[in-house]
CSV table of C-alpha atoms and ligand atoms in Angstrom, one decimal:
chain,number,residue,atom,x,y,z
A,1,MET,CA,-3.0,-15.7,-47.4
A,2,ASN,CA,-2.3,-13.6,-44.4
A,3,LYS,CA,0.5,-14.5,-42.0
A,4,LYS,CA,-0.2,-14.4,-38.3
A,5,VAL,CA,1.9,-12.5,-35.7
A,6,PHE,CA,1.7,-13.0,-31.9
A,7,ILE,CA,3.3,-10.6,-29.5
A,8,LYS,CA,3.9,-11.3,-25.8
A,9,THR,CA,4.7,-8.2,-23.9
A,10,PHE,CA,6.5,-7.8,-20.6
A,11,GLY,CA,7.4,-4.6,-18.8
A,12,CYS,CA,6.2,-1.0,-18.7
A,13,GLN,CA,3.5,1.0,-20.6
A,14,MET,CA,6.1,1.9,-23.2
A,15,ASN,CA,6.4,-1.7,-24.2
A,16,GLU,CA,2.6,-2.0,-24.5
A,17,TYR,CA,2.5,1.0,-26.8
A,18,ASP,CA,5.5,-0.3,-28.8
A,19,SER,CA,3.8,-3.7,-29.3
A,20,ASN,CA,0.7,-2.1,-30.7
A,21,ARG,CA,2.8,0.0,-33.0
A,22,ILE,CA,4.7,-3.1,-34.2
A,23,TYR,CA,1.3,-4.6,-35.0
A,24,ASP,CA,0.4,-1.5,-37.0
A,25,SER,CA,3.7,-1.8,-38.9
A,26,VAL,CA,3.7,-5.5,-39.8
A,27,LYS,CA,0.1,-5.2,-40.9
A,28,LYS,CA,1.5,-3.3,-43.9
A,29,ILE,CA,3.4,-6.5,-45.1
A,30,GLY,CA,0.5,-8.9,-44.7
A,31,PHE,CA,0.7,-10.0,-41.0
A,32,ILE,CA,-2.5,-10.1,-39.0
A,33,LYS,CA,-2.6,-10.2,-35.2
A,34,THR,CA,-3.4,-13.5,-33.4
A,35,GLU,CA,-4.2,-13.8,-29.7
A,36,LYS,CA,-3.4,-17.5,-29.9
A,37,TYR,CA,-0.1,-18.7,-28.6
A,38,ASP,CA,0.2,-21.7,-30.9
A,39,ASP,CA,-1.0,-20.2,-34.1
A,40,ALA,CA,1.7,-17.8,-35.2
A,41,ASN,CA,4.0,-17.6,-38.2
A,42,CYS,CA,5.9,-14.9,-36.3
A,43,TYR,CA,6.3,-14.9,-32.5
A,44,ILE,CA,7.6,-11.6,-31.0
A,45,LEU,CA,8.7,-11.4,-27.3
A,46,ASN,CA,8.8,-7.8,-26.2
A,47,THR,CA,11.0,-7.9,-23.1
A,48,CYS,CA,11.9,-5.9,-20.0
A,49,HIS,CA,15.3,-5.6,-18.3
A,50,ILE,CA,14.4,-3.5,-15.2
A,51,ARG,CA,15.0,-6.2,-12.5
A,52,ASP,CA,16.5,-9.5,-11.7
A,53,LYS,CA,16.6,-12.6,-13.9
A,54,ALA,CA,15.1,-10.7,-16.9
A,55,LYS,CA,17.5,-12.6,-19.2
A,56,GLU,CA,16.6,-16.0,-17.7
A,57,LYS,CA,12.9,-15.2,-18.1
A,58,VAL,CA,13.4,-14.7,-21.8
A,59,TYR,CA,15.2,-18.0,-22.3
A,60,HIS,CA,12.5,-19.7,-20.2
A,61,GLU,CA,9.8,-18.2,-22.4
A,62,ILE,CA,11.6,-19.2,-25.6
A,63,GLY,CA,11.8,-22.8,-24.2
A,64,ARG,CA,8.0,-22.8,-23.7
A,65,VAL,CA,7.5,-21.6,-27.3
A,66,LYS,CA,9.9,-24.3,-28.5
A,67,LYS,CA,7.7,-27.0,-26.8
A,68,ILE,CA,4.5,-25.5,-28.2
A,69,TYR,CA,5.8,-25.6,-31.8
A,70,ASN,CA,7.6,-28.9,-31.3
A,71,LYS,CA,5.5,-30.7,-33.9
A,72,LYS,CA,4.6,-27.7,-36.0
A,73,LYS,CA,6.4,-25.4,-38.4
A,74,LYS,CA,8.7,-23.1,-36.4
A,75,PRO,CA,7.5,-19.5,-36.4
A,76,ILE,CA,10.0,-16.7,-37.0
A,77,ILE,CA,11.2,-15.9,-33.4
A,78,ILE,CA,12.0,-12.2,-32.6
A,79,VAL,CA,13.2,-10.9,-29.3
A,80,ALA,CA,12.4,-7.2,-29.0
A,81,GLY,CA,12.5,-4.7,-26.1
A,82,CYS,CA,15.1,-3.8,-23.4
A,83,VAL,CA,16.7,-7.3,-22.9
A,84,ALA,CA,17.2,-7.5,-26.7
A,85,GLN,CA,19.0,-4.1,-26.6
A,86,ALA,CA,21.1,-5.1,-23.6
A,87,GLU,CA,22.1,-8.6,-24.6
A,88,ASN,CA,22.0,-8.4,-28.5
A,89,GLN,CA,24.4,-10.8,-30.1
A,90,GLU,CA,24.7,-12.9,-26.9
A,91,MET,CA,21.1,-14.0,-27.3
A,92,LEU,CA,21.6,-15.3,-30.9
A,93,LYS,CA,24.7,-17.2,-29.8
A,94,ARG,CA,23.1,-18.8,-26.7
A,95,GLU,CA,19.7,-19.7,-28.2
A,96,PRO,CA,19.7,-20.7,-31.9
A,97,TYR,CA,15.9,-20.9,-31.8
A,98,ILE,CA,15.9,-17.1,-31.8
A,99,ASP,CA,16.1,-15.6,-35.4
A,100,ILE,CA,16.0,-11.9,-34.9
A,101,VAL,CA,17.0,-9.5,-32.0
A,102,ILE,CA,15.7,-6.0,-32.3
A,103,GLY,CA,16.1,-3.1,-29.8
A,104,PRO,CA,13.4,-0.5,-29.0
A,105,GLN,CA,15.0,2.2,-31.2
A,106,SER,CA,15.1,0.0,-34.3
A,107,TYR,CA,11.5,-1.0,-34.7
A,108,HIS,CA,11.2,1.0,-37.9
A,109,LYS,CA,13.4,-1.7,-39.4
A,110,ILE,CA,11.0,-4.5,-38.5
A,111,ASN,CA,9.2,-4.8,-41.9
A,112,GLN,CA,12.4,-4.8,-43.8
A,113,VAL,CA,13.9,-7.5,-41.5
A,114,LEU,CA,10.8,-9.7,-41.9
A,115,LYS,CA,10.7,-9.2,-45.7
A,116,ASN,CA,14.4,-10.2,-46.0
A,117,PHE,CA,14.1,-13.0,-43.5
A,118,SER,CA,16.1,-16.2,-44.3
A,119,GLU,CA,16.3,-19.2,-42.0
A,120,LYS,CA,20.0,-19.3,-42.6
A,121,GLU,CA,20.8,-15.7,-41.5
A,122,LYS,CA,20.3,-14.4,-37.9
A,123,LYS,CA,19.8,-10.7,-37.7
A,124,GLU,CA,20.5,-8.2,-34.9
A,125,GLU,CA,19.3,-4.6,-35.0
A,126,THR,CA,20.2,-2.5,-31.9
A,127,ASP,CA,21.2,0.9,-33.1
A,128,PHE,CA,19.8,4.0,-31.4
A,129,ASP,CA,18.0,5.5,-34.4
A,130,THR,CA,15.2,7.2,-32.4
A,131,ILE,CA,14.5,10.0,-34.8
A,132,GLN,CA,14.2,7.7,-37.8
A,133,LYS,CA,12.0,5.4,-35.7
A,134,PHE,CA,9.5,8.1,-34.9
A,135,ASP,CA,9.6,9.5,-38.4
A,136,TYR,CA,8.7,6.1,-39.7
A,137,PHE,CA,5.9,5.5,-37.3
A,138,ASP,CA,4.5,9.0,-37.9
A,139,LYS,CA,3.6,7.8,-41.4
A,140,ILE,CA,1.7,4.7,-40.1
A,141,LYS,CA,-1.8,5.1,-38.6
A,142,ASN,CA,-2.1,4.3,-34.9
A,143,THR,CA,-5.1,1.9,-35.0
A,144,SER,CA,-5.5,1.5,-31.2
A,145,ASN,CA,-9.2,1.9,-30.4
A,146,LYS,CA,-9.0,1.0,-26.7
A,147,ILE,CA,-11.1,3.4,-24.7
A,148,SER,CA,-8.0,4.2,-22.7
A,149,SER,CA,-4.9,4.3,-24.8
A,150,PHE,CA,-1.2,5.2,-24.4
A,151,LEU,CA,0.6,7.7,-26.5
A,152,THR,CA,4.4,8.0,-26.4
A,153,ILE,CA,5.6,11.6,-26.3
A,154,GLN,CA,9.2,11.1,-25.1
A,155,GLU,CA,11.6,8.3,-24.9
A,156,GLY,CA,15.0,7.6,-23.2
A,157,CYS,CA,16.6,9.0,-20.2
A,158,ASP,CA,19.7,11.2,-19.4
A,159,LYS,CA,19.4,11.0,-15.7
A,160,PHE,CA,21.4,7.9,-15.0
A,161,CYS,CA,20.1,6.9,-11.5
A,162,HIS,CA,22.8,4.5,-10.3
A,163,PHE,CA,20.5,1.5,-10.1
A,164,CYS,CA,18.8,1.8,-13.5
A,165,VAL,CA,19.3,0.2,-16.9
A,166,VAL,CA,16.9,2.4,-18.8
A,167,PRO,CA,19.4,5.0,-20.1
A,168,PHE,CA,21.4,2.0,-21.6
A,169,THR,CA,18.4,0.2,-23.1
A,170,ARG,CA,16.3,3.1,-24.4
A,171,GLY,CA,19.2,5.5,-25.1
A,172,PRO,CA,19.3,9.3,-24.6
A,173,GLU,CA,16.2,11.5,-24.0
A,174,TYR,CA,14.3,12.3,-27.2
A,175,SER,CA,11.0,14.3,-27.4
A,176,ARG,CA,8.7,13.9,-30.4
A,177,PRO,CA,7.6,16.9,-32.4
A,178,PHE,CA,4.6,18.6,-30.8
A,179,LYS,CA,2.4,18.5,-33.9
A,180,LYS,CA,3.1,14.9,-34.6
A,181,ILE,CA,1.9,14.0,-31.1
A,182,ILE,CA,-1.3,16.0,-31.5
A,183,SER,CA,-2.1,14.4,-34.9
A,184,GLU,CA,-1.6,11.0,-33.4
A,185,ALA,CA,-3.9,11.9,-30.5
A,186,GLU,CA,-6.4,13.1,-33.1
A,187,GLU,CA,-6.1,9.7,-34.8
A,188,LEU,CA,-6.7,7.9,-31.5
A,189,ILE,CA,-9.7,10.1,-30.7
A,190,ASN,CA,-11.2,9.4,-34.2
A,191,ASN,CA,-10.8,5.7,-33.4
A,192,GLY,CA,-13.0,6.1,-30.3
A,193,VAL,CA,-10.4,6.6,-27.6
A,194,LYS,CA,-11.7,8.6,-24.7
A,195,GLU,CA,-8.7,8.6,-22.3
A,196,ILE,CA,-5.1,9.3,-23.4
A,197,THR,CA,-2.2,8.6,-21.1
A,198,LEU,CA,0.9,10.4,-22.4
A,199,ILE,CA,3.9,8.2,-21.7
A,200,GLY,CA,7.7,8.4,-21.5
A,201,GLN,CA,10.5,7.2,-19.3
A,202,ASN,CA,10.6,10.8,-18.0
A,203,VAL,CA,7.4,12.0,-19.4
A,204,ASN,CA,7.5,15.4,-17.8
A,205,ALA,CA,11.0,16.1,-19.2
A,206,TYR,CA,9.2,16.5,-22.6
A,207,SER,CA,10.7,19.5,-24.3
A,208,TYR,CA,10.4,20.2,-28.0
A,209,LYS,CA,11.7,23.4,-29.7
A,210,GLU,CA,10.2,24.7,-32.9
A,211,ASN,CA,10.6,28.3,-34.3
A,212,SER,CA,12.1,29.4,-31.0
A,213,LYS,CA,9.1,28.2,-29.0
A,214,ILE,CA,9.7,25.5,-26.5
A,215,TYR,CA,6.8,23.0,-26.1
A,216,LYS,CA,6.4,21.3,-22.7
A,217,ILE,CA,4.1,18.6,-21.5
A,218,SER,CA,1.8,21.4,-20.2
A,219,ASN,CA,1.4,22.6,-23.8
A,220,LEU,CA,0.4,19.1,-24.8
A,221,ILE,CA,-2.1,18.8,-22.0
A,222,ASN,CA,-3.6,22.2,-22.9
A,223,GLU,CA,-3.9,21.2,-26.6
A,224,LEU,CA,-5.5,17.8,-25.8
A,225,GLU,CA,-8.0,19.6,-23.5
A,226,LYS,CA,-9.5,21.2,-26.7
A,227,PHE,CA,-10.7,17.8,-28.2
A,228,SER,CA,-14.3,17.7,-27.1
A,229,GLU,CA,-14.6,13.9,-27.6
A,230,LEU,CA,-11.6,13.2,-25.3
A,231,LYS,CA,-12.7,12.9,-21.7
A,232,ARG,CA,-9.6,12.2,-19.6
A,233,ILE,CA,-5.9,13.0,-19.8
A,234,ARG,CA,-3.1,11.3,-17.7
A,235,TYR,CA,0.7,11.1,-18.0
A,236,THR,CA,3.3,8.7,-16.7
A,237,THR,CA,6.1,8.3,-15.5
A,238,SER,CA,7.0,11.6,-14.2
A,239,HIS,CA,10.2,12.6,-12.4
A,240,PRO,CA,10.2,15.0,-9.4
A,241,ARG,CA,12.9,17.1,-10.9
A,242,ASP,CA,10.7,17.9,-13.9
A,243,MET,CA,7.5,18.8,-12.0
A,244,THR,CA,7.8,22.4,-13.2
A,245,GLU,CA,5.3,25.2,-12.3
A,246,ASP,CA,3.6,25.2,-15.7
A,247,LEU,CA,2.7,21.5,-15.2
A,248,ILE,CA,1.6,22.1,-11.6
A,249,GLU,CA,-0.5,24.9,-13.0
A,250,CYS,CA,-2.4,22.5,-15.3
A,251,TYR,CA,-4.0,21.0,-12.2
A,252,SER,CA,-5.9,24.3,-11.7
A,253,THR,CA,-6.7,25.0,-15.4
A,254,SER,CA,-7.4,21.6,-17.0
A,255,LYS,CA,-10.8,20.0,-16.5
A,256,LYS,CA,-9.6,16.7,-18.1
A,257,LEU,CA,-6.3,16.1,-16.3
A,258,MET,CA,-7.0,13.4,-13.6
A,259,PRO,CA,-6.2,14.2,-10.0
A,260,PHE,CA,-3.9,11.2,-9.6
A,261,ILE,CA,-0.1,11.4,-10.1
A,262,HIS,CA,2.4,8.6,-10.2
A,263,LEU,CA,5.5,10.3,-8.9
A,264,PRO,CA,8.3,7.9,-8.0
A,265,ILE,CA,10.5,8.9,-5.0
A,266,GLN,CA,12.4,5.6,-4.4
A,267,SER,CA,13.4,6.3,-0.8
A,268,GLY,CA,12.5,8.6,2.1
A,269,SER,CA,16.1,9.1,3.0
A,270,ASN,CA,18.1,12.0,1.5
A,271,LYS,CA,21.3,10.0,2.1
A,272,ILE,CA,20.0,7.1,-0.1
A,273,LEU,CA,18.6,9.5,-2.7
A,274,LYS,CA,22.0,11.0,-3.0
A,275,LEU,CA,23.7,7.6,-3.3
A,276,MET,CA,21.1,6.7,-6.0
A,277,ASN,CA,22.0,9.8,-7.9
A,278,ARG,CA,18.3,10.8,-7.9
A,279,ARG,CA,19.1,14.5,-7.9
A,280,HIS,CA,16.1,15.5,-5.7
A,281,THR,CA,15.6,15.5,-2.0
A,282,VAL,CA,12.6,14.4,0.2
A,283,GLU,CA,11.9,18.1,1.0
A,284,GLU,CA,11.7,19.0,-2.7
A,285,TYR,CA,9.3,16.1,-3.2
A,286,LEU,CA,7.2,17.3,-0.3
A,287,ASP,CA,7.2,20.8,-1.7
A,288,ILE,CA,5.6,19.4,-5.0
A,289,TYR,CA,3.1,17.4,-2.9
A,290,ASN,CA,2.1,20.5,-0.9
A,291,LYS,CA,1.7,22.7,-3.9
A,292,LEU,CA,-0.5,20.2,-5.6
A,293,LYS,CA,-2.6,19.5,-2.6
A,294,LYS,CA,-3.1,23.3,-2.2
A,295,ILE,CA,-4.4,23.5,-5.7
A,296,ASN,CA,-6.8,20.6,-5.2
A,297,SER,CA,-6.9,18.6,-2.0
A,298,SER,CA,-8.4,15.6,-3.8
A,299,ILE,CA,-5.2,15.0,-5.8
A,300,GLU,CA,-3.7,11.7,-4.7
A,301,PHE,CA,-0.2,10.2,-5.3
A,302,SER,CA,1.4,6.8,-6.0
A,303,SER,CA,5.1,6.0,-6.1
A,304,ASP,CA,7.9,3.6,-6.7
A,305,PHE,CA,10.1,2.4,-3.9
A,306,ILE,CA,13.4,0.6,-4.0
A,307,ILE,CA,13.9,-1.3,-0.7
A,308,SER,CA,17.4,-2.2,0.6
A,309,TYR,CA,19.4,-0.1,-1.8
A,310,PRO,CA,23.1,-0.6,-0.8
A,311,GLY,CA,23.9,1.5,2.3
A,312,GLU,CA,20.3,1.6,3.5
A,313,THR,CA,20.4,1.5,7.3
A,314,GLU,CA,17.5,0.8,9.6
A,315,GLN,CA,17.2,4.6,10.1
A,316,ASP,CA,17.1,5.2,6.3
A,317,PHE,CA,14.4,2.5,5.9
A,318,ASN,CA,12.3,4.0,8.7
A,319,ASP,CA,12.5,7.4,7.0
A,320,THR,CA,10.9,5.7,3.9
A,321,ILE,CA,8.2,4.2,6.2
A,322,GLN,CA,7.5,7.6,7.8
A,323,LEU,CA,7.3,9.2,4.3
A,324,ILE,CA,4.8,6.6,3.1
A,325,LYS,CA,2.6,7.2,6.2
A,326,LYS,CA,2.8,11.0,5.8
A,327,ILE,CA,1.8,11.1,2.1
A,328,LYS,CA,-0.6,8.1,2.3
A,329,PHE,CA,0.2,6.9,-1.2
A,330,ILE,CA,-2.9,5.2,-2.6
A,331,ASN,CA,-1.2,2.7,-4.8
A,332,SER,CA,2.5,2.0,-5.2
A,333,TYR,CA,5.2,-0.3,-6.5
A,334,SER,CA,7.9,-1.6,-4.2
A,335,PHE,CA,10.8,-4.0,-5.0
A,336,ILE,CA,14.0,-5.0,-3.4
A,337,PHE,CA,17.1,-3.5,-5.1
A,338,SER,CA,18.2,-5.7,-7.9
A,339,PRO,CA,21.7,-5.1,-9.3
A,340,ARG,CA,21.7,-4.5,-13.0
A,341,PRO,CA,24.7,-5.3,-15.2
A,342,GLY,CA,26.5,-2.2,-16.4
A,343,THR,CA,25.0,0.2,-13.8
A,344,LYS,CA,27.0,2.0,-11.2
A,345,ALA,CA,25.2,0.3,-8.3
A,346,SER,CA,25.8,-3.2,-9.6
A,347,GLU,CA,29.2,-3.4,-7.9
A,348,LEU,CA,27.9,-2.3,-4.4
A,349,GLU,CA,27.6,-4.6,-1.4
A,350,LEU,CA,24.1,-6.0,-1.1
A,351,ILE,CA,22.0,-5.9,2.1
A,352,ASP,CA,21.3,-9.2,3.8
A,353,GLU,CA,18.5,-11.0,2.0
A,354,LYS,CA,16.5,-11.8,5.1
A,355,ILE,CA,16.6,-8.2,6.2
A,356,SER,CA,15.6,-7.0,2.7
A,357,LYS,CA,12.6,-9.4,2.6
A,358,GLU,CA,11.4,-8.2,6.0
A,359,ARG,CA,11.8,-4.6,5.0
A,360,LEU,CA,9.8,-5.2,1.8
A,361,LEU,CA,7.1,-7.0,3.6
A,362,LYS,CA,6.8,-4.2,6.1
A,363,THR,CA,6.6,-1.6,3.3
A,364,GLN,CA,4.0,-3.5,1.4
A,365,LYS,CA,1.9,-4.1,4.4
A,366,ILE,CA,1.6,-0.4,5.0
A,367,LEU,CA,1.1,0.4,1.3
A,368,PHE,CA,-1.6,-2.2,0.8
A,369,SER,CA,-3.5,-1.1,4.0
A,370,GLN,CA,-3.4,2.5,2.7
A,371,GLN,CA,-4.7,1.3,-0.7
A,372,LEU,CA,-7.5,-0.6,1.1
A,373,GLU,CA,-8.3,2.4,3.3
A,374,MET,CA,-8.7,4.6,0.1
A,375,ASN,CA,-10.9,2.0,-1.5
A,376,LYS,CA,-13.1,1.7,1.6
A,377,SER,CA,-13.6,5.5,1.5
A,378,PHE,CA,-15.6,5.1,-1.7
A,379,LYS,CA,-18.2,2.8,-0.1
A,380,ASN,CA,-21.8,4.0,-0.4
A,381,LYS,CA,-20.6,6.9,-2.5
A,382,LEU,CA,-21.1,7.8,-6.1
A,383,ILE,CA,-18.0,8.0,-8.2
A,384,ASN,CA,-17.2,8.9,-11.9
A,385,VAL,CA,-16.1,5.9,-13.9
A,386,LEU,CA,-15.0,5.8,-17.5
A,387,VAL,CA,-16.5,2.5,-18.8
A,388,GLU,CA,-13.8,0.6,-20.8
A,389,ASN,CA,-15.4,-2.8,-21.7
A,390,LYS,CA,-17.8,-5.6,-20.9
A,391,MET,CA,-16.2,-8.3,-18.7
A,392,ASP,CA,-15.5,-11.6,-20.5
A,393,GLY,CA,-18.2,-14.2,-19.7
A,394,GLN,CA,-19.9,-11.9,-17.2
A,395,ASN,CA,-22.9,-9.6,-17.3
A,396,LYS,CA,-20.8,-6.8,-15.8
A,397,LEU,CA,-18.9,-3.7,-17.0
A,398,PHE,CA,-15.3,-2.7,-16.3
A,399,GLY,CA,-14.0,0.8,-15.9
A,400,ARG,CA,-11.8,3.1,-13.8
A,401,ASN,CA,-12.4,6.0,-11.5
A,402,ASN,CA,-10.4,9.2,-11.4
A,403,TYR,CA,-7.7,7.4,-9.4
A,404,LEU,CA,-7.3,4.5,-11.8
A,405,ASN,CA,-9.1,2.0,-9.4
A,406,SER,CA,-10.6,-0.9,-11.3
A,407,THR,CA,-14.3,-0.7,-10.9
A,408,ILE,CA,-16.7,-3.6,-11.7
A,409,PHE,CA,-20.4,-3.0,-11.8
A,410,LYS,CA,-23.7,-3.9,-13.3
A,411,GLY,CA,-24.8,-1.8,-16.2
A,412,ASP,CA,-25.7,-1.7,-19.9
A,413,LYS,CA,-23.0,-2.1,-22.5
A,414,ASN,CA,-24.2,1.0,-24.3
A,415,ASN,CA,-22.3,2.9,-21.6
A,416,ILE,CA,-18.9,1.8,-22.9
A,417,GLY,CA,-16.9,4.9,-23.7
A,418,LYS,CA,-19.0,7.1,-21.3
A,419,VAL,CA,-18.2,8.5,-17.9
A,420,VAL,CA,-21.0,7.2,-15.7
A,421,LYS,CA,-21.8,7.5,-12.0
A,422,VAL,CA,-21.3,4.3,-10.1
A,423,GLU,CA,-22.6,3.6,-6.6
A,424,ILE,CA,-19.9,1.7,-4.7
A,425,GLU,CA,-21.3,-1.2,-2.6
A,426,SER,CA,-18.1,-3.1,-1.7
A,427,CYS,CA,-14.4,-3.3,-2.3
A,428,ASN,CA,-11.2,-5.2,-1.8
A,429,GLN,CA,-7.6,-4.0,-2.1
A,430,ASN,CA,-7.6,-4.0,-5.9
A,431,SER,CA,-11.1,-3.3,-7.0
A,432,LEU,CA,-14.4,-1.4,-6.3
A,433,PHE,CA,-17.8,-3.1,-6.9
A,434,GLY,CA,-21.2,-1.5,-7.4
A,435,LYS,CA,-24.0,-0.6,-9.8
A,436,ILE,CA,-24.7,2.3,-12.1
A,437,ALA,CA,-26.5,5.0,-10.1
A,438,HIS,CA,-29.9,6.4,-10.8
A,439,LYS,CA,-30.0,9.6,-12.7
A,440,ASN,CA,-30.2,12.7,-10.5
A,441,MET,CA,-27.8,11.3,-7.9
A,442,LYS,CA,-24.7,13.4,-7.5
A,443,ALA,CA,-21.1,12.1,-7.5
A,444,ALA,CA,-19.0,12.7,-4.4
B,1,SAM,N1,11.8,7.2,-14.8
B,1,SAM,C1,11.0,6.8,-13.6
B,1,SAM,C2,11.6,7.5,-12.4
B,1,SAM,O1,12.7,8.0,-12.5
B,1,SAM,O2,10.9,7.6,-11.4
B,1,SAM,C3,11.1,5.3,-13.4
B,1,SAM,C4,11.2,4.4,-14.5
B,1,SAM,S1,11.7,2.7,-14.1
B,1,SAM,C5,11.3,2.0,-15.6
B,1,SAM,C6,10.4,2.1,-13.0
B,1,SAM,C7,10.8,1.8,-11.6
B,1,SAM,O3,11.6,0.6,-11.6
B,1,SAM,C8,11.7,2.8,-10.9
B,1,SAM,O4,11.0,3.8,-10.4
B,1,SAM,C9,12.3,1.9,-9.8
B,1,SAM,O5,11.6,2.0,-8.6
B,1,SAM,C10,12.3,0.5,-10.4
B,1,SAM,N2,13.7,0.0,-10.6
B,1,SAM,C11,14.5,0.5,-11.6
B,1,SAM,N3,15.7,-0.1,-11.5
B,1,SAM,C12,15.6,-1.0,-10.4
B,1,SAM,C13,16.5,-1.9,-9.8
B,1,SAM,N4,17.8,-2.0,-10.2
B,1,SAM,N5,16.1,-2.6,-8.7
B,1,SAM,C14,14.8,-2.4,-8.2
B,1,SAM,N6,13.9,-1.6,-8.8
B,1,SAM,C15,14.3,-0.9,-9.9
B,2,SF4,FE1,15.8,5.1,-14.6
B,2,SF4,FE2,16.3,7.2,-13.1
B,2,SF4,FE3,16.0,7.5,-15.7
B,2,SF4,FE4,13.9,6.9,-14.2
B,2,SF4,S1,15.1,8.8,-14.1
B,2,SF4,S2,14.4,6.0,-16.1
B,2,SF4,S3,14.8,5.6,-12.7
B,2,SF4,S4,17.7,6.4,-14.8
B,3,F3S,FE1,11.4,-2.5,-18.6
B,3,F3S,FE2,12.5,-1.2,-20.6
B,3,F3S,FE3,10.2,-0.4,-19.6
B,3,F3S,S1,13.6,-2.1,-18.9
B,3,F3S,S2,10.4,-0.9,-17.5
B,3,F3S,S3,10.6,-2.3,-20.7
B,3,F3S,S4,11.8,0.9,-20.4
């Protein structure tokens, strides 16, 4: 009989991709995926360590699982992801309910660890074996058939921003072989995938050398462009330092690359960017923005902001606000600085909590109003939407426009996987609402 595995995923797109690949792997040793919390023989928690209390969230979640399985047979409990990498042995000592701790660069060992599992022996796998990991997964079919799917091209980070744990949890930068990425993309397209988002911690730092040719993310985009069944290409998360001319050029040559870029800046103050070790200035960021807008004025931006980084004065904060107003980001993430163990910024003096909360509120108020303004601009217009699925329990479809806005509309489910024109009737901050347009109407 098949055993069932349940994976709960926190964190970024990379964790989402990894969880799917873990499913692909454990399937080979007889595990099937269950969506039910209380029905698993193996429970995997794929964790994120990026901000505060990450560790506590994990123990809290394990406590919940313990209660659920109180009167049932205990499943094998695996903690995976970035907290697993950062905390490793500590977790096994603190919470005996956990059986296995496995870091992101050791997932190729998961089948072996499960096959050899013994209730009496706890296991920890946290080596940085990135090459072996990708070699292993290259031999396992990617079964994702979501209309919009992620594809990891690069992992890890060498930039060491002073606030960030990623270089410690994901290890050094590694770019996958060009041909392996393209064959995985082909697999996805054969599964029915219509939109591929290339992902990596520094996705545009992708660089792979073979026979003296260096392949960049621009080469991947150009190659993906050739698949006629693929309708859209995106990438995330990019770093301003790696927005090279060849990538910028793709916005004039590619018909499938979407006109929406998530390009984190973190702060609008050069002083703070320097303190963060971001290695780019506000002016360099604006230069990228201007170049892209010149190529195509409909390109829009979203970003990440860290509010109240140690040393941020009222003036520095106002510089961030001015930048947000100037660029008119259409969708962004903002969080108060959270000291992470082991990072350079963890020892610095924090800004008063009340001031930080006020700054965050002010930032989000502006970001959210810009988002709403953008959404309102679609009202009574026709927009192109890639239809992803039928909504649960509703007679409506769900899809996304070029700018990743959720769009909910009336229409036939035969449209799933197609790019259709939707007439927008109303909106809120997060979503657009409408109906499929008559033929012959032209999208704005
Ligand atoms: N590599 C991307 C870049 O450099 O822009 C970002 C990747 S990181 C996983 C995602 C976001 O988390 C960052 O852009 C930053 O805004 C946020 N972040 C990272 N460390 C943080 C910290 N210590 N406190 C608050 N936010 C943090
Ligand atoms: Fe973290 Fe900076 Fe690397 Fe992004 S570039 S993953 S923020 S260290
Ligand atoms: Fe979190 Fe690790 Fe992603 S810390 S944001 S899951 S790379």
